[in-house]
Tab-separated table of C-alpha atoms and ligand atoms in Angstrom:
chain	number	residue	atom	x	y	z
A	1	UNK	CA	-24.761	-15.585	-71.479
A	2	UNK	CA	-24.142	-12.253	-73.188
A	3	UNK	CA	-22.014	-9.812	-71.291
A	4	UNK	CA	-24.406	-7.153	-70.065
A	5	UNK	CA	-21.881	-5.399	-67.856
A	6	UNK	CA	-21.249	-2.688	-70.443
A	7	UNK	CA	-24.639	-1.101	-69.724
A	8	UNK	CA	-25.639	0.377	-66.406
A	9	UNK	CA	-29.394	0.526	-66.392
A	10	UNK	CA	-30.403	0.218	-62.744
A	11	UNK	CA	-31.920	3.231	-61.021
A	12	UNK	CA	-30.420	3.920	-57.615
A	13	UNK	CA	-32.354	3.140	-54.425
A	14	UNK	CA	-30.667	5.951	-52.532
A	15	UNK	CA	-30.462	5.024	-48.857
A	16	UNK	CA	-28.588	8.169	-47.859
A	17	UNK	CA	-31.275	10.429	-49.259
A	18	UNK	CA	-34.090	8.337	-47.770
A	19	UNK	CA	-32.362	8.177	-44.354
A	20	UNK	CA	-31.786	11.943	-44.366
A	21	UNK	CA	-35.509	12.515	-44.980
A	22	UNK	CA	-36.488	10.153	-42.141
A	23	UNK	CA	-33.965	11.721	-39.771
A	24	UNK	CA	-35.339	15.170	-40.522
A	25	UNK	CA	-38.877	13.916	-39.827
A	26	UNK	CA	-37.679	12.429	-36.532
A	27	UNK	CA	-35.895	15.651	-35.586
A	28	UNK	CA	-39.109	17.620	-36.196
A	29	UNK	CA	-41.091	14.995	-34.251
A	30	UNK	CA	-38.707	15.243	-31.284
A	31	UNK	CA	-39.025	19.040	-31.240
A	32	UNK	CA	-42.833	18.797	-31.328
A	33	UNK	CA	-42.921	16.186	-28.535
A	34	UNK	CA	-40.729	18.401	-26.381
A	35	UNK	CA	-42.740	21.518	-27.088
A	36	UNK	CA	-46.206	20.001	-26.694
A	37	UNK	CA	-45.600	17.422	-23.957
A	38	UNK	CA	-42.225	18.237	-22.395
A	39	UNK	CA	-40.905	14.802	-23.362
A	40	UNK	CA	-37.389	14.513	-24.760
A	41	UNK	CA	-36.890	11.050	-26.279
A	42	UNK	CA	-34.031	9.126	-24.664
A	43	UNK	CA	-32.006	6.306	-26.228
A	44	UNK	CA	-29.518	4.255	-24.231
A	45	UNK	CA	-27.108	1.929	-25.992
A	46	UNK	CA	-25.327	-0.790	-24.027
A	47	UNK	CA	-21.968	-1.846	-25.450
A	48	UNK	CA	-20.121	-4.749	-23.857
A	49	UNK	CA	-16.459	-5.147	-24.796
A	50	UNK	CA	-14.371	-3.470	-27.471
A	51	UNK	CA	-15.302	-5.036	-30.800
A	52	UNK	CA	-14.022	-2.413	-33.300
A	53	UNK	CA	-17.006	-2.609	-35.689
A	54	UNK	CA	-19.465	-2.359	-32.763
A	55	UNK	CA	-17.629	0.698	-31.446
A	56	UNK	CA	-18.080	2.453	-34.798
A	57	UNK	CA	-21.781	1.502	-35.001
A	58	UNK	CA	-22.414	2.678	-31.450
A	59	UNK	CA	-20.645	5.996	-31.992
A	60	UNK	CA	-22.773	6.568	-35.091
A	61	UNK	CA	-25.967	5.793	-33.163
A	62	UNK	CA	-24.908	8.173	-30.386
A	63	UNK	CA	-24.193	11.005	-32.837
A	64	UNK	CA	-27.390	10.472	-34.828
A	65	UNK	CA	-29.653	10.392	-31.765
A	66	UNK	CA	-28.066	13.575	-30.354
A	67	UNK	CA	-28.452	15.303	-33.729
A	68	UNK	CA	-32.157	14.408	-33.720
A	69	UNK	CA	-32.552	16.140	-30.345
A	70	UNK	CA	-32.664	13.020	-28.178
A	71	UNK	CA	-30.992	12.320	-24.866
A	72	UNK	CA	-28.275	9.969	-26.015
A	73	UNK	CA	-26.404	7.727	-23.604
A	74	UNK	CA	-23.897	4.923	-24.154
A	75	UNK	CA	-23.101	2.534	-21.317
A	76	UNK	CA	-19.727	0.947	-22.027
A	77	UNK	CA	-19.143	-2.208	-20.008
A	78	UNK	CA	-15.888	-4.188	-19.923
A	79	UNK	CA	-15.633	-7.364	-22.036
A	80	UNK	CA	-15.569	-9.572	-18.927
A	81	UNK	CA	-18.874	-8.227	-17.562
A	82	UNK	CA	-20.990	-11.194	-16.472
A	83	UNK	CA	-24.521	-11.897	-17.636
A	84	UNK	CA	-25.982	-11.072	-14.210
A	85	UNK	CA	-24.505	-7.595	-14.291
A	86	UNK	CA	-25.762	-6.960	-17.835
A	87	UNK	CA	-29.240	-8.081	-16.767
A	88	UNK	CA	-29.090	-5.790	-13.729
A	89	UNK	CA	-28.117	-2.882	-16.015
A	90	UNK	CA	-31.129	-3.591	-18.199
A	91	UNK	CA	-33.416	-3.769	-15.150
A	92	UNK	CA	-32.200	-0.318	-14.159
A	93	UNK	CA	-32.861	1.085	-17.659
A	94	UNK	CA	-36.296	-0.583	-17.765
A	95	UNK	CA	-37.201	1.273	-14.559
A	96	UNK	CA	-35.807	4.650	-15.712
A	97	UNK	CA	-38.643	6.835	-17.099
A	98	UNK	CA	-36.199	9.080	-18.991
A	99	UNK	CA	-35.112	6.110	-21.139
A	100	UNK	CA	-37.529	5.342	-23.990
A	101	UNK	CA	-35.305	3.085	-26.071
A	102	UNK	CA	-32.797	0.423	-24.981
A	103	UNK	CA	-30.406	-1.148	-27.465
A	104	UNK	CA	-27.862	-3.786	-26.518
A	105	UNK	CA	-25.244	-3.850	-29.259
A	106	UNK	CA	-24.669	-7.328	-30.662
A	107	UNK	CA	-22.655	-9.492	-30.739
A	108	UNK	CA	-22.217	-9.955	-26.984
A	109	UNK	CA	-19.193	-11.798	-25.551
A	110	UNK	CA	-19.477	-15.562	-26.158
A	111	UNK	CA	-20.096	-16.356	-22.467
A	112	UNK	CA	-23.259	-14.273	-22.394
A	113	UNK	CA	-26.528	-15.833	-23.556
A	114	UNK	CA	-27.805	-13.279	-26.059
A	115	UNK	CA	-31.461	-14.328	-25.807
A	116	UNK	CA	-31.480	-13.888	-22.011
A	117	UNK	CA	-30.344	-10.308	-22.470
A	118	UNK	CA	-32.745	-9.486	-25.316
A	119	UNK	CA	-35.669	-10.954	-23.388
A	120	UNK	CA	-34.875	-8.861	-20.319
A	121	UNK	CA	-35.533	-5.596	-22.199
A	122	UNK	CA	-39.002	-4.149	-21.547
A	123	UNK	CA	-40.836	-4.775	-24.865
A	124	UNK	CA	-42.159	-1.170	-24.629
A	125	UNK	CA	-38.514	0.010	-24.927
A	126	UNK	CA	-37.393	-2.599	-27.477
A	127	UNK	CA	-36.419	-0.144	-30.225
A	128	UNK	CA	-34.274	-2.812	-31.935
A	129	UNK	CA	-37.396	-4.967	-32.375
A	130	UNK	CA	-35.505	-8.112	-31.340
A	131	UNK	CA	-37.630	-9.122	-28.320
A	132	UNK	CA	-39.809	-12.224	-28.903
A	133	UNK	CA	-42.852	-10.068	-28.074
A	134	UNK	CA	-41.943	-7.694	-30.936
A	135	UNK	CA	-41.277	-10.637	-33.282
A	136	UNK	CA	-44.633	-12.181	-32.341
A	137	UNK	CA	-46.473	-8.914	-32.903
A	138	UNK	CA	-44.969	-8.660	-36.379
A	139	UNK	CA	-45.945	-12.259	-37.125
A	140	UNK	CA	-49.615	-11.761	-36.284
A	141	UNK	CA	-49.926	-8.204	-37.603
A	142	UNK	CA	-50.195	-6.322	-34.307
A	143	UNK	CA	-48.518	-2.918	-33.959
A	144	UNK	CA	-45.048	-3.110	-32.392
A	145	UNK	CA	-41.423	-2.228	-32.916
A	146	UNK	CA	-39.993	-3.520	-36.190
A	147	UNK	CA	-36.329	-4.538	-36.589
A	148	UNK	CA	-34.592	-1.475	-38.036
A	149	UNK	CA	-32.931	-2.899	-41.163
A	150	UNK	CA	-36.003	-4.544	-42.718
A	151	UNK	CA	-38.197	-1.617	-41.619
A	152	UNK	CA	-35.735	0.734	-43.345
A	153	UNK	CA	-35.863	-1.347	-46.530
A	154	UNK	CA	-39.664	-1.040	-46.571
A	155	UNK	CA	-39.309	2.751	-46.302
A	156	UNK	CA	-36.790	2.703	-49.169
A	157	UNK	CA	-39.172	0.717	-51.376
A	158	UNK	CA	-42.258	2.775	-50.497
A	159	UNK	CA	-40.604	6.186	-50.820
A	160	UNK	CA	-39.320	5.212	-54.270
A	161	UNK	CA	-42.825	4.226	-55.355
A	162	UNK	CA	-41.998	0.524	-55.803
A	163	UNK	CA	-45.196	-1.455	-56.401
A	164	UNK	CA	-45.329	-4.511	-54.126
A	165	UNK	CA	-48.846	-5.902	-54.271
A	166	UNK	CA	-48.965	-9.289	-56.025
A	167	UNK	CA	-45.290	-9.284	-56.972
A	168	UNK	CA	-42.892	-12.131	-56.237
A	169	UNK	CA	-40.386	-11.150	-53.542
A	170	UNK	CA	-37.426	-13.430	-52.840
A	171	UNK	CA	-35.477	-12.939	-49.615
A	172	UNK	CA	-32.080	-14.638	-49.500
A	173	UNK	CA	-31.177	-15.185	-45.835
A	174	UNK	CA	-33.233	-16.335	-42.845
A	175	UNK	CA	-31.757	-14.471	-39.884
A	176	UNK	CA	-33.996	-13.254	-37.060
A	177	UNK	CA	-32.694	-9.718	-37.598
A	178	UNK	CA	-33.143	-9.352	-41.361
A	179	UNK	CA	-34.379	-12.315	-43.427
A	180	UNK	CA	-37.379	-13.505	-41.416
A	181	UNK	CA	-38.807	-10.061	-40.514
A	182	UNK	CA	-38.139	-8.853	-44.080
A	183	UNK	CA	-40.226	-11.700	-45.477
A	184	UNK	CA	-43.095	-10.896	-43.088
A	185	UNK	CA	-43.052	-7.197	-43.969
A	186	UNK	CA	-43.154	-7.961	-47.697
A	187	UNK	CA	-46.017	-10.386	-47.050
A	188	UNK	CA	-47.837	-7.622	-45.160
A	189	UNK	CA	-47.608	-5.539	-48.366
A	190	UNK	CA	-49.215	-8.404	-50.303
A	191	UNK	CA	-46.102	-9.749	-52.007
A	192	UNK	CA	-45.856	-13.454	-52.778
A	193	UNK	CA	-42.796	-14.281	-50.690
A	194	UNK	CA	-40.084	-16.930	-50.974
A	195	UNK	CA	-37.336	-17.271	-48.351
A	196	UNK	CA	-34.070	-18.819	-49.590
A	197	UNK	CA	-30.978	-19.807	-47.644
A	198	UNK	CA	-27.690	-21.691	-47.867
A	199	UNK	CA	-29.422	-25.055	-48.438
A	200	UNK	CA	-31.812	-23.835	-51.141
A	201	UNK	CA	-31.530	-25.873	-54.337
A	202	UNK	CA	-31.330	-23.953	-57.631
A	203	UNK	CA	-30.739	-20.705	-55.763
A	204	UNK	CA	-29.964	-18.727	-58.932
A	205	UNK	CA	-33.116	-19.978	-60.611
A	206	UNK	CA	-35.345	-19.070	-57.652
A	207	UNK	CA	-33.759	-15.625	-57.351
A	208	UNK	CA	-34.158	-15.034	-61.099
A	209	UNK	CA	-37.922	-15.437	-60.681
A	210	UNK	CA	-38.034	-12.480	-58.247
A	211	UNK	CA	-39.610	-9.136	-59.083
A	212	UNK	CA	-38.140	-7.914	-55.781
A	213	UNK	CA	-34.917	-9.558	-54.577
A	214	UNK	CA	-33.510	-8.875	-51.108
A	215	UNK	CA	-29.995	-10.232	-50.655
A	216	UNK	CA	-29.003	-10.796	-47.025
A	217	UNK	CA	-26.747	-13.839	-47.306
A	218	UNK	CA	-23.425	-12.484	-46.111
A	219	UNK	CA	-21.418	-13.604	-49.171
A	220	UNK	CA	-19.620	-10.878	-51.146
A	221	UNK	CA	-20.845	-10.556	-54.726
A	222	UNK	CA	-22.752	-13.873	-54.659
A	223	UNK	CA	-25.742	-12.471	-56.550
A	224	UNK	CA	-24.459	-12.408	-60.136
A	225	UNK	CA	-26.284	-11.747	-63.419
A	226	UNK	CA	-27.936	-15.171	-63.586
A	227	UNK	CA	-29.650	-14.521	-60.198
A	228	UNK	CA	-31.321	-11.317	-61.409
A	229	UNK	CA	-34.433	-11.026	-63.549
A	230	UNK	CA	-33.894	-8.133	-65.975
A	231	UNK	CA	-35.589	-5.061	-64.525
A	232	UNK	CA	-36.000	-6.514	-61.003
A	233	UNK	CA	-35.844	-4.414	-57.844
A	234	UNK	CA	-32.681	-5.543	-56.029
A	235	UNK	CA	-31.956	-4.612	-52.410
A	236	UNK	CA	-28.460	-5.408	-51.163
A	237	UNK	CA	-28.171	-5.870	-47.388
A	238	UNK	CA	-24.600	-7.239	-47.432
A	239	UNK	CA	-21.544	-5.258	-46.417
A	240	UNK	CA	-18.060	-6.709	-46.815
A	241	UNK	CA	-14.538	-5.299	-46.885
A	242	UNK	CA	-12.583	-6.189	-50.023
A	243	UNK	CA	-8.863	-5.877	-49.396
A	244	UNK	CA	-7.185	-7.445	-52.441
A	245	UNK	CA	-6.898	-5.924	-55.897
A	246	UNK	CA	-7.797	-9.073	-57.862
A	247	UNK	CA	-11.172	-9.414	-56.082
A	248	UNK	CA	-11.728	-5.680	-56.442
A	249	UNK	CA	-11.215	-5.930	-60.231
A	250	UNK	CA	-13.479	-8.985	-60.474
A	251	UNK	CA	-16.234	-7.070	-58.646
A	252	UNK	CA	-15.792	-3.516	-59.921
A	253	UNK	CA	-13.895	-3.913	-63.218
A	254	UNK	CA	-11.309	-1.175	-63.655
A	255	UNK	CA	-13.270	1.354	-61.537
A	256	UNK	CA	-10.433	3.714	-60.528
A	257	UNK	CA	-12.138	4.951	-57.347
A	258	UNK	CA	-12.498	1.429	-55.958
A	259	UNK	CA	-8.941	0.412	-56.882
A	260	UNK	CA	-7.613	3.582	-55.288
A	261	UNK	CA	-9.506	2.798	-52.080
A	262	UNK	CA	-7.965	-0.687	-51.901
A	263	UNK	CA	-4.478	0.622	-52.637
A	264	UNK	CA	-4.547	3.671	-50.389
A	265	UNK	CA	-7.034	2.866	-47.620
A	266	UNK	CA	-6.579	-0.907	-47.669
A	267	UNK	CA	-10.200	-1.766	-48.484
A	268	UNK	CA	-13.383	-0.995	-50.386
A	269	UNK	CA	-16.916	-2.106	-49.519
A	270	UNK	CA	-19.105	-4.498	-51.492
A	271	UNK	CA	-22.473	-6.083	-50.800
A	272	UNK	CA	-23.955	-9.505	-51.530
A	273	UNK	CA	-24.812	-8.367	-55.062
A	274	UNK	CA	-22.147	-8.330	-57.756
A	275	UNK	CA	-22.076	-4.569	-58.400
A	276	UNK	CA	-21.467	-4.658	-62.182
A	277	UNK	CA	-24.046	-7.379	-62.778
A	278	UNK	CA	-26.551	-5.678	-60.488
A	279	UNK	CA	-26.155	-2.312	-62.211
A	280	UNK	CA	-26.518	-3.894	-65.651
A	281	UNK	CA	-29.513	-6.181	-65.049
A	282	UNK	CA	-31.610	-4.730	-62.244
A	283	UNK	CA	-34.261	-2.068	-62.758
A	284	UNK	CA	-33.553	-0.651	-59.301
A	285	UNK	CA	-30.535	-1.366	-57.098
A	286	UNK	CA	-29.471	-0.217	-53.643
A	287	UNK	CA	-25.748	0.627	-53.683
A	288	UNK	CA	-23.123	-0.430	-51.130
A	289	UNK	CA	-22.236	1.790	-49.383
A	290	UNK	CA	-25.107	4.291	-49.318
A	291	UNK	CA	-28.034	1.891	-49.653
A	292	UNK	CA	-29.507	-0.049	-46.755
A	293	UNK	CA	-26.815	0.904	-44.210
A	294	UNK	CA	-27.898	4.476	-43.422
A	295	UNK	CA	-31.516	3.410	-43.006
A	296	UNK	CA	-30.865	1.166	-40.003
A	297	UNK	CA	-29.944	4.089	-37.751
A	298	UNK	CA	-32.720	6.285	-39.168
A	299	UNK	CA	-35.305	3.638	-38.220
A	300	UNK	CA	-33.765	3.217	-34.756
A	301	UNK	CA	-34.355	6.928	-34.194
A	302	UNK	CA	-37.895	6.623	-35.515
A	303	UNK	CA	-38.640	3.709	-33.154
A	304	UNK	CA	-37.251	5.719	-30.230
A	305	UNK	CA	-39.465	8.700	-31.089
A	306	UNK	CA	-42.500	6.397	-31.337
A	307	UNK	CA	-41.617	4.847	-27.963
A	308	UNK	CA	-41.381	8.282	-26.339
A	309	UNK	CA	-44.679	9.330	-27.971
A	310	UNK	CA	-46.337	6.227	-26.497
A	311	UNK	CA	-45.868	7.794	-23.043
A	312	UNK	CA	-48.520	10.402	-23.785
A	313	UNK	CA	-51.675	9.398	-22.017
B	1	GUN	N1	-25.111	-5.372	-34.388
B	1	GUN	C1	-25.112	-5.168	-35.729
B	1	GUN	N2	-26.272	-4.605	-36.113
B	1	GUN	C2	-27.018	-4.457	-35.002
B	1	GUN	C3	-28.316	-3.918	-34.756
B	1	GUN	O1	-29.045	-3.475	-35.649
B	1	GUN	N3	-28.710	-3.914	-33.466
B	1	GUN	C4	-27.946	-4.409	-32.470
B	1	GUN	N4	-28.433	-4.377	-31.244
B	1	GUN	N5	-26.748	-4.910	-32.657
B	1	GUN	C5	-26.295	-4.928	-33.921
């Protein structure tokens, strides 16, 4: 194969810009809801334990919801909190009229059955879109809360004017949070959809037939040039820390900014798409960082505003 890495042709699917626009819309919506109906949207996040990544995510959610004008609350429970106590906390939040959105940060401690907790959340407050009722609504095309990451990707595609009808979309990954709902949302927009996963044969070949490729596999830089049809729309959902210089050079070439980050901060971030190959072959590409990531929180805020608005009789 010819080396196409010299040319960077892909247009950027700018998640930061898209998320900022959505957050501004939500802020305006919150102000209007308060002014016209006296309702201030409330989001409560439940965090069990001290997982460092979860702590960062939760802090970001808290800041973003406050900035949008919401009542923002974080309930921090110790790592050894039992399932019964978590369920009782959710019961209390379900019954609290000032709470419009409930989010239980995942992963939960291993002893806790995640599905029991998710299913305890009132589906009317399920702003994460993880409840089976929300998943079922998405499946059969009823209105309901959509999981934030795939919903954010749809906003990114639509706001950049990406044509979806009749095009072949390939989703790599079959998680309940991203892959499966992503495939259903693309189907809803009249894409022809293929879901791939770790057991898919000829993965590169299937991916290379995609007009729209969504990579949510959890393997750094897996999607190389031979997975990408020239000119395809490529959305990268992966986020991985690269800590060694050799891998950094393999992924980013001699990009001085990335090497500096590894040397001075100890890490740089990469997605599931090989960044040089993606930039050279794709027509559109979402960067990491600054692509899909910022949209997840923006859509959480949007779901919370919608939930609060649903209280108007
Ligand atoms: N952990 C990582 N991402 C998410 C998310 O979107 N929602 C929840 N609840 N937990 C997460």
